PDB file of C-alpha atoms in Angstrom:
ATOM      1  CA  MET A   1       0.000   0.000   0.000  1.00 55.00           C
ATOM      2  CA  THR A   2       1.192   3.466  -0.815  1.00 61.00           C
ATOM      3  CA  ASN A   3      -0.117   6.442   1.111  1.00 64.00           C
ATOM      4  CA  PRO A   4      -2.417   8.171  -1.400  1.00 61.00           C
ATOM      5  CA  GLN A   5      -2.043  11.524   0.313  1.00 62.00           C
ATOM      6  CA  LYS A   6       1.571  11.688  -0.820  1.00 65.00           C
ATOM      7  CA  THR A   7       0.419  11.999  -4.432  1.00 70.00           C
ATOM      8  CA  ASN A   8      -2.819  13.952  -3.934  1.00 76.00           C
ATOM      9  CA  PRO A   9      -2.755  16.995  -6.268  1.00 81.00           C
ATOM     10  CA  LEU A  10      -4.985  19.025  -3.929  1.00 80.00           C
ATOM     11  CA  VAL A  11      -2.552  18.456  -1.064  1.00 81.00           C
ATOM     12  CA  GLU A  12       0.364  19.425  -3.323  1.00 84.00           C
ATOM     13  CA  LEU A  13      -1.447  22.610  -4.404  1.00 86.00           C
ATOM     14  CA  THR A  14      -2.330  23.506  -0.817  1.00 87.00           C
ATOM     15  CA  VAL A  15       1.280  23.065   0.324  1.00 87.00           C
ATOM     16  CA  LYS A  16       2.550  25.187  -2.586  1.00 90.00           C
ATOM     17  CA  LEU A  17       0.018  27.928  -1.840  1.00 90.00           C
ATOM     18  CA  GLN A  18       0.772  27.841   1.893  1.00 91.00           C
ATOM     19  CA  GLU A  19       4.451  28.386   1.075  1.00 92.00           C
ATOM     20  CA  GLN A  20       3.550  31.335  -1.167  1.00 92.00           C
ATOM     21  CA  LEU A  21       1.315  32.732   1.571  1.00 88.00           C
ATOM     22  CA  ALA A  22       4.115  32.427   4.137  1.00 90.00           C
ATOM     23  CA  ARG A  23       6.453  34.358   1.804  1.00 93.00           C
ATOM     24  CA  GLY A  24       3.801  37.051   1.345  1.00 92.00           C
ATOM     25  CA  GLU A  25       3.415  36.328  -2.381  1.00 94.00           C
ATOM     26  CA  ILE A  26      -0.360  35.796  -2.195  1.00 90.00           C
ATOM     27  CA  LYS A  27      -3.228  36.717   0.112  1.00 91.00           C
ATOM     28  CA  VAL A  28      -5.468  34.261   1.977  1.00 89.00           C
ATOM     29  CA  GLU A  29      -8.401  35.097  -0.291  1.00 90.00           C
ATOM     30  CA  ASP A  30      -6.349  34.257  -3.392  1.00 91.00           C
ATOM     31  CA  MET A  31      -5.192  30.987  -1.863  1.00 88.00           C
ATOM     32  CA  ASN A  32      -8.771  30.017  -0.963  1.00 88.00           C
ATOM     33  CA  ARG A  33     -10.002  30.920  -4.463  1.00 90.00           C
ATOM     34  CA  GLN A  34      -7.317  28.798  -6.129  1.00 91.00           C
ATOM     35  CA  ILE A  35      -8.075  25.825  -3.893  1.00 88.00           C
ATOM     36  CA  SER A  36     -11.805  26.202  -4.508  1.00 89.00           C
ATOM     37  CA  ASP A  37     -11.284  26.490  -8.275  1.00 91.00           C
ATOM     38  CA  PHE A  38      -9.126  23.374  -8.286  1.00 86.00           C
ATOM     39  CA  ALA A  39     -11.616  21.412  -6.176  1.00 84.00           C
ATOM     40  CA  THR A  40     -14.484  22.478  -8.440  1.00 86.00           C
ATOM     41  CA  THR A  41     -12.748  21.534 -11.676  1.00 86.00           C
ATOM     42  CA  HIS A  42     -11.423  18.233 -10.281  1.00 84.00           C
ATOM     43  CA  ALA A  43     -14.473  17.113  -8.268  1.00 83.00           C
ATOM     44  CA  THR A  44     -14.716  13.618  -9.779  1.00 83.00           C
ATOM     45  CA  GLU A  45     -10.998  12.961  -9.397  1.00 80.00           C
ATOM     46  CA  LEU A  46     -11.028  14.200  -5.785  1.00 78.00           C
ATOM     47  CA  SER A  47     -14.073  12.058  -4.986  1.00 80.00           C
ATOM     48  CA  GLN A  48     -12.289   8.963  -6.310  1.00 77.00           C
ATOM     49  CA  ALA A  49      -9.163   9.941  -4.371  1.00 74.00           C
ATOM     50  CA  GLY A  50     -11.280  10.224  -1.230  1.00 75.00           C
ATOM     51  CA  ILE A  51     -12.491   6.666  -1.705  1.00 80.00           C
ATOM     52  CA  ARG A  52      -8.878   5.488  -2.183  1.00 74.00           C
ATOM     53  CA  ASN A  53      -7.859   7.377   0.967  1.00 74.00           C
ATOM     54  CA  MET A  54     -10.622   5.809   3.051  1.00 80.00           C
ATOM     55  CA  THR A  55      -9.700   2.370   1.716  1.00 81.00           C
ATOM     56  CA  TYR A  56      -6.004   2.943   2.459  1.00 80.00           C
ATOM     57  CA  TYR A  57      -6.630   4.013   6.054  1.00 82.00           C
ATOM     58  CA  SER A  58      -9.185   1.231   6.648  1.00 87.00           C
ATOM     59  CA  GLU A  59      -6.773  -1.387   5.332  1.00 88.00           C
ATOM     60  CA  SER A  60      -3.918   0.087   7.371  1.00 88.00           C
ATOM     61  CA  LEU A  61      -5.947  -0.071  10.582  1.00 90.00           C
ATOM     62  CA  SER A  62      -7.142  -3.588   9.840  1.00 92.00           C
ATOM     63  CA  LEU A  63      -3.607  -4.813   9.125  1.00 92.00           C
ATOM     64  CA  PHE A  64      -2.326  -3.178  12.311  1.00 92.00           C
ATOM     65  CA  GLU A  65      -5.095  -4.811  14.362  1.00 93.00           C
ATOM     66  CA  PHE A  66      -4.291  -8.158  12.729  1.00 94.00           C
ATOM     67  CA  LEU A  67      -0.577  -7.892  13.554  1.00 94.00           C
ATOM     68  CA  LEU A  68      -1.324  -6.784  17.099  1.00 93.00           C
ATOM     69  CA  ALA A  69      -3.775  -9.662  17.638  1.00 92.00           C
ATOM     70  CA  THR A  70      -1.619 -12.346  16.055  1.00 92.00           C
ATOM     71  CA  GLU A  71       1.951 -11.206  16.754  1.00 93.00           C
ATOM     72  CA  GLY A  72       1.574  -9.038  19.840  1.00 93.00           C
ATOM     73  CA  LYS A  73       2.921  -5.762  21.142  1.00 95.00           C
ATOM     74  CA  ALA A  74       6.550  -6.893  21.096  1.00 93.00           C
ATOM     75  CA  PHE A  75       6.360  -7.535  17.344  1.00 93.00           C
ATOM     76  CA  ILE A  76       4.738  -4.137  16.744  1.00 94.00           C
ATOM     77  CA  ARG A  77       7.500  -2.459  18.768  1.00 95.00           C
ATOM     78  CA  THR A  78      10.221  -4.336  16.864  1.00 93.00           C
ATOM     79  CA  MET A  79       8.512  -3.606  13.537  1.00 93.00           C
ATOM     80  CA  CYS A  80       8.402   0.135  14.270  1.00 94.00           C
ATOM     81  CA  GLN A  81      12.031   0.193  15.381  1.00 96.00           C
ATOM     82  CA  SER A  82      13.104  -1.733  12.281  1.00 94.00           C
ATOM     83  CA  LEU A  83      11.172   0.557   9.926  1.00 93.00           C
ATOM     84  CA  LYS A  84      12.628   3.602  11.673  1.00 94.00           C
ATOM     85  CA  ALA A  85      16.098   2.108  11.168  1.00 96.00           C
ATOM     86  CA  GLY A  86      15.438   1.899   7.418  1.00 95.00           C
ATOM     87  CA  LYS A  87      14.411  -1.718   6.937  1.00 94.00           C
ATOM     88  CA  SER A  88      11.696  -2.436   4.406  1.00 93.00           C
ATOM     89  CA  MET A  89       8.370  -3.856   5.534  1.00 91.00           C
ATOM     90  CA  ASP A  90       9.110  -6.973   3.484  1.00 92.00           C
ATOM     91  CA  ASP A  91      12.388  -7.482   5.398  1.00 93.00           C
ATOM     92  CA  VAL A  92      10.575  -7.019   8.712  1.00 92.00           C
ATOM     93  CA  ILE A  93       7.866  -9.513   7.759  1.00 92.00           C
ATOM     94  CA  ARG A  94      10.331 -12.080   6.372  1.00 91.00           C
ATOM     95  CA  SER A  95      12.336 -11.946   9.604  1.00 90.00           C
ATOM     96  CA  SER A  96       9.267 -12.949  11.632  1.00 87.00           C
ATOM     97  CA  LYS A  97       8.732 -16.603  12.469  1.00 87.00           C
ATOM     98  CA  ALA A  98       5.135 -16.496  11.262  1.00 90.00           C
ATOM     99  CA  TYR A  99       5.726 -15.105   7.741  1.00 91.00           C
ATOM    100  CA  PRO A 100       9.066 -16.244   6.300  1.00 90.00           C
ATOM    101  CA  GLY A 101       7.378 -16.075   2.860  1.00 91.00           C
ATOM    102  CA  GLY A 102       7.127 -12.317   3.229  1.00 91.00           C
ATOM    103  CA  ILE A 103       4.289  -9.986   2.352  1.00 91.00           C
ATOM    104  CA  PRO A 104       2.353 -12.454   0.140  1.00 92.00           C
ATOM    105  CA  GLN A 105       2.157 -14.899   3.050  1.00 94.00           C
ATOM    106  CA  LEU A 106       1.172 -12.092   5.442  1.00 94.00           C
ATOM    107  CA  GLU A 107      -1.561 -10.869   3.067  1.00 92.00           C
ATOM    108  CA  GLN A 108      -2.983 -14.370   2.765  1.00 93.00           C
ATOM    109  CA  ALA A 109      -3.159 -14.750   6.554  1.00 94.00           C
ATOM    110  CA  TRP A 110      -4.614 -11.249   6.966  1.00 93.00           C
ATOM    111  CA  VAL A 111      -7.354 -11.865   4.382  1.00 92.00           C
ATOM    112  CA  ALA A 112      -8.272 -15.145   6.106  1.00 92.00           C
ATOM    113  CA  TRP A 113      -8.398 -13.313   9.464  1.00 92.00           C
ATOM    114  CA  VAL A 114     -10.647 -10.575   8.071  1.00 90.00           C
ATOM    115  CA  GLN A 115     -12.967 -13.099   6.418  1.00 88.00           C
ATOM    116  CA  ALA A 116     -13.166 -15.209   9.573  1.00 89.00           C
ATOM    117  CA  ASP A 117     -13.977 -12.102  11.627  1.00 73.00           C
ATOM    118  CA  ARG A 118     -16.819 -11.229   9.235  1.00 63.00           C
ATOM    119  CA  GLY A 119     -18.016 -14.797   9.082  1.00 59.00           C
ATOM    120  CA  ASP A 120     -17.288 -15.194   5.340  1.00 53.00           C
TER     121      ASP A 120
END
């Protein structure tokens, strides 16, 4: 999963305009107008992005809950430390005893957990 907010054009525009505002290059009203114009002309795209964002965050939370339930707090702590140290998520997962097959094996177990929780 890739965080969709990192490639959201409205977020990029807002950041750019905030920087211009901070440098005194534009006024708040101009910034708001440009954001509104962009949102109006890209409504369908932004709506689809919103759905992707909700899906991303829902999946992230579900995966976190799965790892916490199945691997425990110690694994979560180690995972966070490893990611902070620059390891990839695949390396972290492969180093666990439960998922030596890496992310594909983790995804398979996670999907089964979600389906069992829903009664599928």
